[in-house]
Amino acid sequence: MDAMVASGFEAGGHRGSFLRSAEDSLTGTLSLIPQIVDIVDVPVIAAGGIGDARGVIAALALGAEAVQMGTLFLACEESGASLLHRQALRGKKAGHTALTKGFTGRLARGIYNRLLEELNQKGTAILPYPLQRRLVRNLAIAAEAAGRSDLVPMWAGQSANLSTCTDVSAFLTSLVQEVSEVAGPIIQWSAARRENQIPGKANS
Ligand SMILES: Cc1cc2nc3c(=O)[nH]c(=O)nc-3n(C[C@H](O)[C@H](O)[C@H](O)COP(=O)(O)O)c2cc1C
């Protein structure tokens, strides 16, 4: 393995879980990154809730060597997300997300709308993945055509409201510039700390 992606609870879309169930793999990025950095020998890529330069810098300070950002790109003009989805990501409601198995049959995070609320109701039967995805896709096509954002699955992470991206190139240029201005000493400090690290509980 050359590198490891550590994805926190905040992330949009499906949970990546292998050893335990998705429901039992919901550690937040702030707790997850340093604990993984302390026990692996490969570079760690931080994912989940990183929406702007502050998140990137925080991830570097926690020991990550790179970041993976997903949700914030959905709002860009270049994204494959529907117009309804992009509009919702730019609206206030994007500040409220939740986890559901209702979109696809696997646990995923999206904007809290009527569809998510109803699919999450106790007793609602959810088909196994990927059958539920096909079922909901049929509804989403009709809902999108009717302009019904309340019935479209709106994949998004908890930092959706931070997205200021319209043009992806301009966004990335400004992100890289902002991070570069302050990241040098943080990366050096974090690397030095890792080298001098006293084995933690996880190592003993
Ligand atoms: C629309 C969408 C679909 C995603 N689908 C998956 C997936 O199928 N499997 C997976 O492991 N991660 C998936 N992700 C998670 C991303 O790979 C990435 O780790 C995550 O978006 C980073 O967190 P953020 O959304 O807070 O930026 C998805 C993310 C989004 C936004």
mmCIF file of C-alpha atoms and ligand atoms in Angstrom:
data_model
loop_
_atom_site.group_PDB
_atom_site.id
_atom_site.type_symbol
_atom_site.label_atom_id
_atom_site.label_comp_id
_atom_site.label_asym_id
_atom_site.label_seq_id
_atom_site.Cartn_x
_atom_site.Cartn_y
_atom_site.Cartn_z
ATOM 1 C CA MET A 1 0.000 0.000 0.000
ATOM 2 C CA ASP A 2 1.474 3.375 -1.027
ATOM 3 C CA ALA A 3 -0.896 5.673 0.864
ATOM 4 C CA MET A 4 -4.040 5.526 2.960
ATOM 5 C CA VAL A 5 -7.207 7.633 2.710
ATOM 6 C CA ALA A 6 -8.687 8.297 6.150
ATOM 7 C CA SER A 7 -12.271 9.391 5.741
ATOM 8 C CA GLY A 8 -14.142 10.971 8.650
ATOM 9 C CA PHE A 9 -17.822 10.941 9.563
ATOM 10 C CA GLU A 10 -18.310 14.384 7.972
ATOM 11 C CA ALA A 11 -17.712 13.196 4.396
ATOM 12 C CA GLY A 12 -20.380 13.315 1.718
ATOM 13 C CA GLY A 13 -21.434 10.186 -0.143
ATOM 14 C CA HIS A 14 -20.887 6.579 0.869
ATOM 15 C CA ARG A 15 -18.918 5.547 3.957
ATOM 16 C CA GLY A 16 -15.765 3.616 3.160
ATOM 17 C CA SER A 17 -15.730 0.835 5.780
ATOM 18 C CA PHE A 18 -14.077 -2.559 5.637
ATOM 19 C CA LEU A 19 -13.381 -4.073 9.054
ATOM 20 C CA ARG A 20 -16.554 -2.977 10.834
ATOM 21 C CA SER A 21 -20.032 -1.969 9.716
ATOM 22 C CA ALA A 22 -20.538 1.525 8.280
ATOM 23 C CA GLU A 23 -22.625 2.424 11.354
ATOM 24 C CA ASP A 24 -19.713 1.451 13.593
ATOM 25 C CA SER A 25 -17.132 3.382 11.533
ATOM 26 C CA LEU A 26 -18.217 6.940 12.207
ATOM 27 C CA THR A 27 -15.157 8.629 13.695
ATOM 28 C CA GLY A 28 -14.793 12.341 12.910
ATOM 29 C CA THR A 29 -11.861 13.582 10.827
ATOM 30 C CA LEU A 30 -10.307 15.560 13.698
ATOM 31 C CA SER A 31 -10.035 12.407 15.844
ATOM 32 C CA LEU A 32 -9.345 9.946 13.028
ATOM 33 C CA ILE A 33 -6.362 11.536 11.257
ATOM 34 C CA PRO A 34 -3.852 11.777 14.141
ATOM 35 C CA GLN A 35 -4.720 8.283 15.384
ATOM 36 C CA ILE A 36 -4.088 6.785 11.950
ATOM 37 C CA VAL A 37 -0.953 8.884 11.362
ATOM 38 C CA ASP A 38 0.421 7.497 14.650
ATOM 39 C CA ILE A 39 0.142 3.846 13.612
ATOM 40 C CA VAL A 40 0.861 3.628 9.876
ATOM 41 C CA ASP A 41 4.088 4.082 7.900
ATOM 42 C CA VAL A 42 2.520 5.324 4.662
ATOM 43 C CA PRO A 43 1.317 8.870 3.864
ATOM 44 C CA VAL A 44 -2.206 9.559 5.106
ATOM 45 C CA ILE A 45 -4.681 11.441 2.925
ATOM 46 C CA ALA A 46 -7.345 13.203 5.005
ATOM 47 C CA ALA A 47 -10.952 13.209 3.783
ATOM 48 C CA GLY A 48 -14.222 14.425 5.224
ATOM 49 C CA GLY A 49 -15.414 17.938 5.964
ATOM 50 C CA ILE A 50 -12.459 19.707 4.355
ATOM 51 C CA GLY A 51 -14.099 22.626 2.583
ATOM 52 C CA ASP A 52 -11.520 25.403 2.370
ATOM 53 C CA ALA A 53 -7.920 26.385 3.195
ATOM 54 C CA ARG A 54 -8.586 26.205 6.938
ATOM 55 C CA GLY A 55 -9.544 22.526 6.628
ATOM 56 C CA VAL A 56 -6.499 21.706 4.493
ATOM 57 C CA ILE A 57 -4.152 23.402 6.960
ATOM 58 C CA ALA A 58 -5.820 21.664 9.922
ATOM 59 C CA ALA A 59 -5.399 18.280 8.182
ATOM 60 C CA LEU A 60 -1.685 18.992 7.565
ATOM 61 C CA ALA A 61 -1.267 19.963 11.225
ATOM 62 C CA LEU A 62 -2.856 16.649 12.242
ATOM 63 C CA GLY A 63 -0.195 14.815 10.237
ATOM 64 C CA ALA A 64 -1.938 14.199 6.913
ATOM 65 C CA GLU A 65 0.286 14.622 3.859
ATOM 66 C CA ALA A 66 -2.550 15.351 1.435
ATOM 67 C CA VAL A 67 -6.282 15.914 1.444
ATOM 68 C CA GLN A 68 -9.199 14.535 -0.541
ATOM 69 C CA MET A 69 -12.060 16.967 -1.085
ATOM 70 C CA GLY A 70 -15.352 15.893 -2.607
ATOM 71 C CA THR A 71 -18.449 17.858 -1.665
ATOM 72 C CA LEU A 72 -17.112 21.313 -2.390
ATOM 73 C CA PHE A 73 -16.484 20.422 -6.045
ATOM 74 C CA LEU A 74 -20.107 19.379 -6.544
ATOM 75 C CA ALA A 75 -21.148 23.043 -6.549
ATOM 76 C CA CYS A 76 -18.702 24.025 -9.323
ATOM 77 C CA GLU A 77 -20.040 24.724 -12.813
ATOM 78 C CA GLU A 78 -17.874 21.874 -14.129
ATOM 79 C CA SER A 79 -19.409 19.257 -11.820
ATOM 80 C CA GLY A 80 -21.709 16.517 -13.055
ATOM 81 C CA ALA A 81 -24.248 17.302 -10.319
ATOM 82 C CA SER A 82 -27.666 18.442 -11.553
ATOM 83 C CA LEU A 83 -28.632 22.115 -11.494
ATOM 84 C CA LEU A 84 -31.040 21.435 -8.597
ATOM 85 C CA HIS A 85 -28.261 19.761 -6.646
ATOM 86 C CA ARG A 86 -25.806 22.601 -7.297
ATOM 87 C CA GLN A 87 -28.396 25.201 -6.304
ATOM 88 C CA ALA A 88 -29.158 23.305 -3.088
ATOM 89 C CA LEU A 89 -25.443 23.151 -2.251
ATOM 90 C CA ARG A 90 -25.249 26.935 -2.500
ATOM 91 C CA GLY A 91 -28.357 27.400 -0.313
ATOM 92 C CA LYS A 92 -28.708 27.486 3.466
ATOM 93 C CA LYS A 93 -30.284 24.024 3.656
ATOM 94 C CA ALA A 94 -26.927 22.478 2.739
ATOM 95 C CA GLY A 95 -25.938 23.180 6.348
ATOM 96 C CA HIS A 96 -28.144 20.274 7.463
ATOM 97 C CA THR A 97 -26.964 16.861 6.281
ATOM 98 C CA ALA A 98 -27.686 13.351 7.554
ATOM 99 C CA LEU A 99 -26.737 9.733 6.969
ATOM 100 C CA THR A 100 -29.130 7.391 5.197
ATOM 101 C CA LYS A 101 -29.212 3.960 3.576
ATOM 102 C CA GLY A 102 -32.226 5.127 1.611
ATOM 103 C CA PHE A 103 -30.365 6.603 -1.387
ATOM 104 C CA THR A 104 -28.592 3.416 -2.470
ATOM 105 C CA GLY A 105 -28.830 0.713 0.208
ATOM 106 C CA ARG A 106 -25.404 1.668 1.622
ATOM 107 C CA LEU A 107 -24.879 4.306 4.296
ATOM 108 C CA ALA A 108 -24.308 7.706 2.674
ATOM 109 C CA ARG A 109 -24.496 11.387 3.654
ATOM 110 C CA GLY A 110 -26.715 13.919 1.915
ATOM 111 C CA ILE A 111 -28.596 17.160 2.438
ATOM 112 C CA TYR A 112 -31.559 16.646 4.743
ATOM 113 C CA ASN A 113 -34.637 16.972 2.533
ATOM 114 C CA ARG A 114 -38.065 15.333 2.421
ATOM 115 C CA LEU A 115 -36.752 12.292 0.534
ATOM 116 C CA LEU A 116 -34.031 11.633 3.110
ATOM 117 C CA GLU A 117 -36.425 12.225 6.010
ATOM 118 C CA GLU A 118 -39.024 9.799 4.657
ATOM 119 C CA LEU A 119 -36.486 7.126 3.701
ATOM 120 C CA ASN A 120 -35.033 7.319 7.234
ATOM 121 C CA GLN A 121 -38.384 6.790 8.936
ATOM 122 C CA LYS A 122 -38.543 3.746 11.178
ATOM 123 C CA GLY A 123 -40.047 0.767 9.402
ATOM 124 C CA THR A 124 -39.219 1.989 5.857
ATOM 125 C CA ALA A 125 -38.030 -1.023 3.857
ATOM 126 C CA ILE A 126 -34.706 -0.375 2.071
ATOM 127 C CA LEU A 127 -33.564 -2.672 -0.741
ATOM 128 C CA PRO A 128 -29.981 -4.004 -0.724
ATOM 129 C CA TYR A 129 -27.340 -2.056 -2.718
ATOM 130 C CA PRO A 130 -27.501 -1.420 -5.673
ATOM 131 C CA LEU A 131 -31.246 -2.136 -6.066
ATOM 132 C CA GLN A 132 -32.261 0.780 -3.828
ATOM 133 C CA ARG A 133 -30.070 3.075 -5.938
ATOM 134 C CA ARG A 134 -31.961 2.031 -9.092
ATOM 135 C CA LEU A 135 -35.310 2.539 -7.378
ATOM 136 C CA VAL A 136 -34.419 6.011 -6.110
ATOM 137 C CA ARG A 137 -32.825 6.925 -9.446
ATOM 138 C CA ASN A 138 -36.206 6.491 -11.164
ATOM 139 C CA LEU A 139 -37.814 8.826 -8.657
ATOM 140 C CA ALA A 140 -34.934 11.325 -8.955
ATOM 141 C CA ILE A 141 -35.252 11.554 -12.748
ATOM 142 C CA ALA A 142 -38.936 12.484 -12.447
ATOM 143 C CA ALA A 143 -38.296 14.806 -9.486
ATOM 144 C CA GLU A 144 -35.503 16.623 -11.342
ATOM 145 C CA ALA A 145 -37.732 17.097 -14.391
ATOM 146 C CA ALA A 146 -40.414 18.572 -12.124
ATOM 147 C CA GLY A 147 -37.922 20.841 -10.310
ATOM 148 C CA ARG A 148 -38.627 19.049 -6.994
ATOM 149 C CA SER A 149 -35.396 19.383 -4.999
ATOM 150 C CA ASP A 150 -37.192 17.906 -1.970
ATOM 151 C CA LEU A 151 -37.360 14.516 -3.717
ATOM 152 C CA VAL A 152 -33.862 14.349 -5.244
ATOM 153 C CA PRO A 153 -30.983 12.627 -3.400
ATOM 154 C CA MET A 154 -28.569 15.475 -2.669
ATOM 155 C CA TRP A 155 -25.216 13.914 -1.809
ATOM 156 C CA ALA A 156 -23.197 16.256 0.394
ATOM 157 C CA GLY A 157 -20.856 16.342 3.366
ATOM 158 C CA GLN A 158 -21.087 18.420 6.512
ATOM 159 C CA SER A 159 -18.994 21.269 5.091
ATOM 160 C CA ALA A 160 -21.241 21.763 2.055
ATOM 161 C CA ASN A 161 -22.038 25.278 3.197
ATOM 162 C CA LEU A 162 -18.358 26.232 2.970
ATOM 163 C CA SER A 163 -18.241 25.728 -0.783
ATOM 164 C CA THR A 164 -17.580 28.935 -2.680
ATOM 165 C CA CYS A 165 -16.582 27.138 -5.861
ATOM 166 C CA THR A 166 -18.096 28.272 -9.128
ATOM 167 C CA ASP A 167 -15.133 27.996 -11.508
ATOM 168 C CA VAL A 168 -12.974 25.029 -10.473
ATOM 169 C CA SER A 169 -9.704 26.396 -11.857
ATOM 170 C CA ALA A 170 -10.061 29.757 -10.073
ATOM 171 C CA PHE A 171 -11.095 27.974 -6.881
ATOM 172 C CA LEU A 172 -8.105 25.611 -6.897
ATOM 173 C CA THR A 173 -5.639 28.394 -7.735
ATOM 174 C CA SER A 174 -6.816 30.479 -4.794
ATOM 175 C CA LEU A 175 -6.933 27.438 -2.459
ATOM 176 C CA VAL A 176 -3.361 26.409 -3.309
ATOM 177 C CA GLN A 177 -2.149 29.993 -2.878
ATOM 178 C CA GLU A 178 -3.841 30.435 0.509
ATOM 179 C CA VAL A 179 -2.551 27.088 1.816
ATOM 180 C CA SER A 180 0.976 27.663 0.452
ATOM 181 C CA GLU A 181 1.291 30.962 2.314
ATOM 182 C CA VAL A 182 1.096 29.279 5.729
ATOM 183 C CA ALA A 183 1.594 25.525 5.241
ATOM 184 C CA GLY A 184 5.444 25.384 5.190
ATOM 185 C CA PRO A 185 6.106 25.678 8.940
ATOM 186 C CA ILE A 186 3.070 23.530 9.780
ATOM 187 C CA ILE A 187 4.252 20.681 7.540
ATOM 188 C CA GLN A 188 7.779 20.908 9.025
ATOM 189 C CA TRP A 189 6.448 20.919 12.584
ATOM 190 C CA SER A 190 4.108 18.015 11.909
ATOM 191 C CA ALA A 191 6.850 15.927 10.232
ATOM 192 C CA ALA A 192 9.309 16.619 13.074
ATOM 193 C CA ARG A 193 6.675 15.660 15.626
ATOM 194 C CA ARG A 194 6.043 12.379 13.813
ATOM 195 C CA GLU A 195 9.768 11.552 13.721
ATOM 196 C CA ASN A 196 10.224 12.205 17.435
ATOM 197 C CA GLN A 197 6.975 10.566 18.351
ATOM 198 C CA ILE A 198 6.766 8.624 21.576
ATOM 199 C CA PRO A 199 4.760 5.473 20.792
ATOM 200 C CA GLY A 200 1.175 6.109 21.772
ATOM 201 C CA LYS A 201 -1.398 3.776 23.209
ATOM 202 C CA ALA A 202 -2.217 2.461 19.761
ATOM 203 C CA ASN A 203 1.409 1.244 19.333
ATOM 204 C CA SER A 204 1.864 -0.336 22.733
HETATM 205 C C1 LIG B 1 -21.319 12.509 -4.577
HETATM 206 C C2 LIG B 1 -20.317 11.746 -3.784
HETATM 207 C C3 LIG B 1 -20.234 10.364 -3.940
HETATM 208 C C4 LIG B 1 -19.292 9.632 -3.215
HETATM 209 N N1 LIG B 1 -19.256 8.264 -3.350
HETATM 210 C C5 LIG B 1 -18.356 7.556 -2.642
HETATM 211 C C6 LIG B 1 -18.292 6.131 -2.773
HETATM 212 O O1 LIG B 1 -19.066 5.526 -3.510
HETATM 213 N N2 LIG B 1 -17.369 5.454 -2.033
HETATM 214 C C7 LIG B 1 -16.505 6.092 -1.177
HETATM 215 O O2 LIG B 1 -15.679 5.425 -0.525
HETATM 216 N N3 LIG B 1 -16.547 7.455 -1.037
HETATM 217 C C8 LIG B 1 -17.430 8.178 -1.743
HETATM 218 N N4 LIG B 1 -17.476 9.541 -1.607
HETATM 219 C C9 LIG B 1 -16.532 10.174 -0.670
HETATM 220 C C10 LIG B 1 -15.363 10.874 -1.408
HETATM 221 O O3 LIG B 1 -14.527 9.929 -2.022
HETATM 222 C C11 LIG B 1 -14.526 11.761 -0.459
HETATM 223 O O4 LIG B 1 -13.792 10.963 0.437
HETATM 224 C C12 LIG B 1 -15.379 12.711 0.336
HETATM 225 O O5 LIG B 1 -16.240 13.396 -0.551
HETATM 226 C C13 LIG B 1 -14.524 13.711 1.101
HETATM 227 O O6 LIG B 1 -15.297 14.396 2.049
HETATM 228 P P1 LIG B 1 -16.150 15.724 1.719
HETATM 229 O O7 LIG B 1 -17.339 15.259 0.928
HETATM 230 O O8 LIG B 1 -16.554 16.245 3.062
HETATM 231 O O9 LIG B 1 -15.272 16.650 0.942
HETATM 232 C C14 LIG B 1 -18.409 10.284 -2.316
HETATM 233 C C15 LIG B 1 -18.516 11.679 -2.167
HETATM 234 C C16 LIG B 1 -19.453 12.411 -2.866
HETATM 235 C C17 LIG B 1 -19.538 13.900 -2.625
#
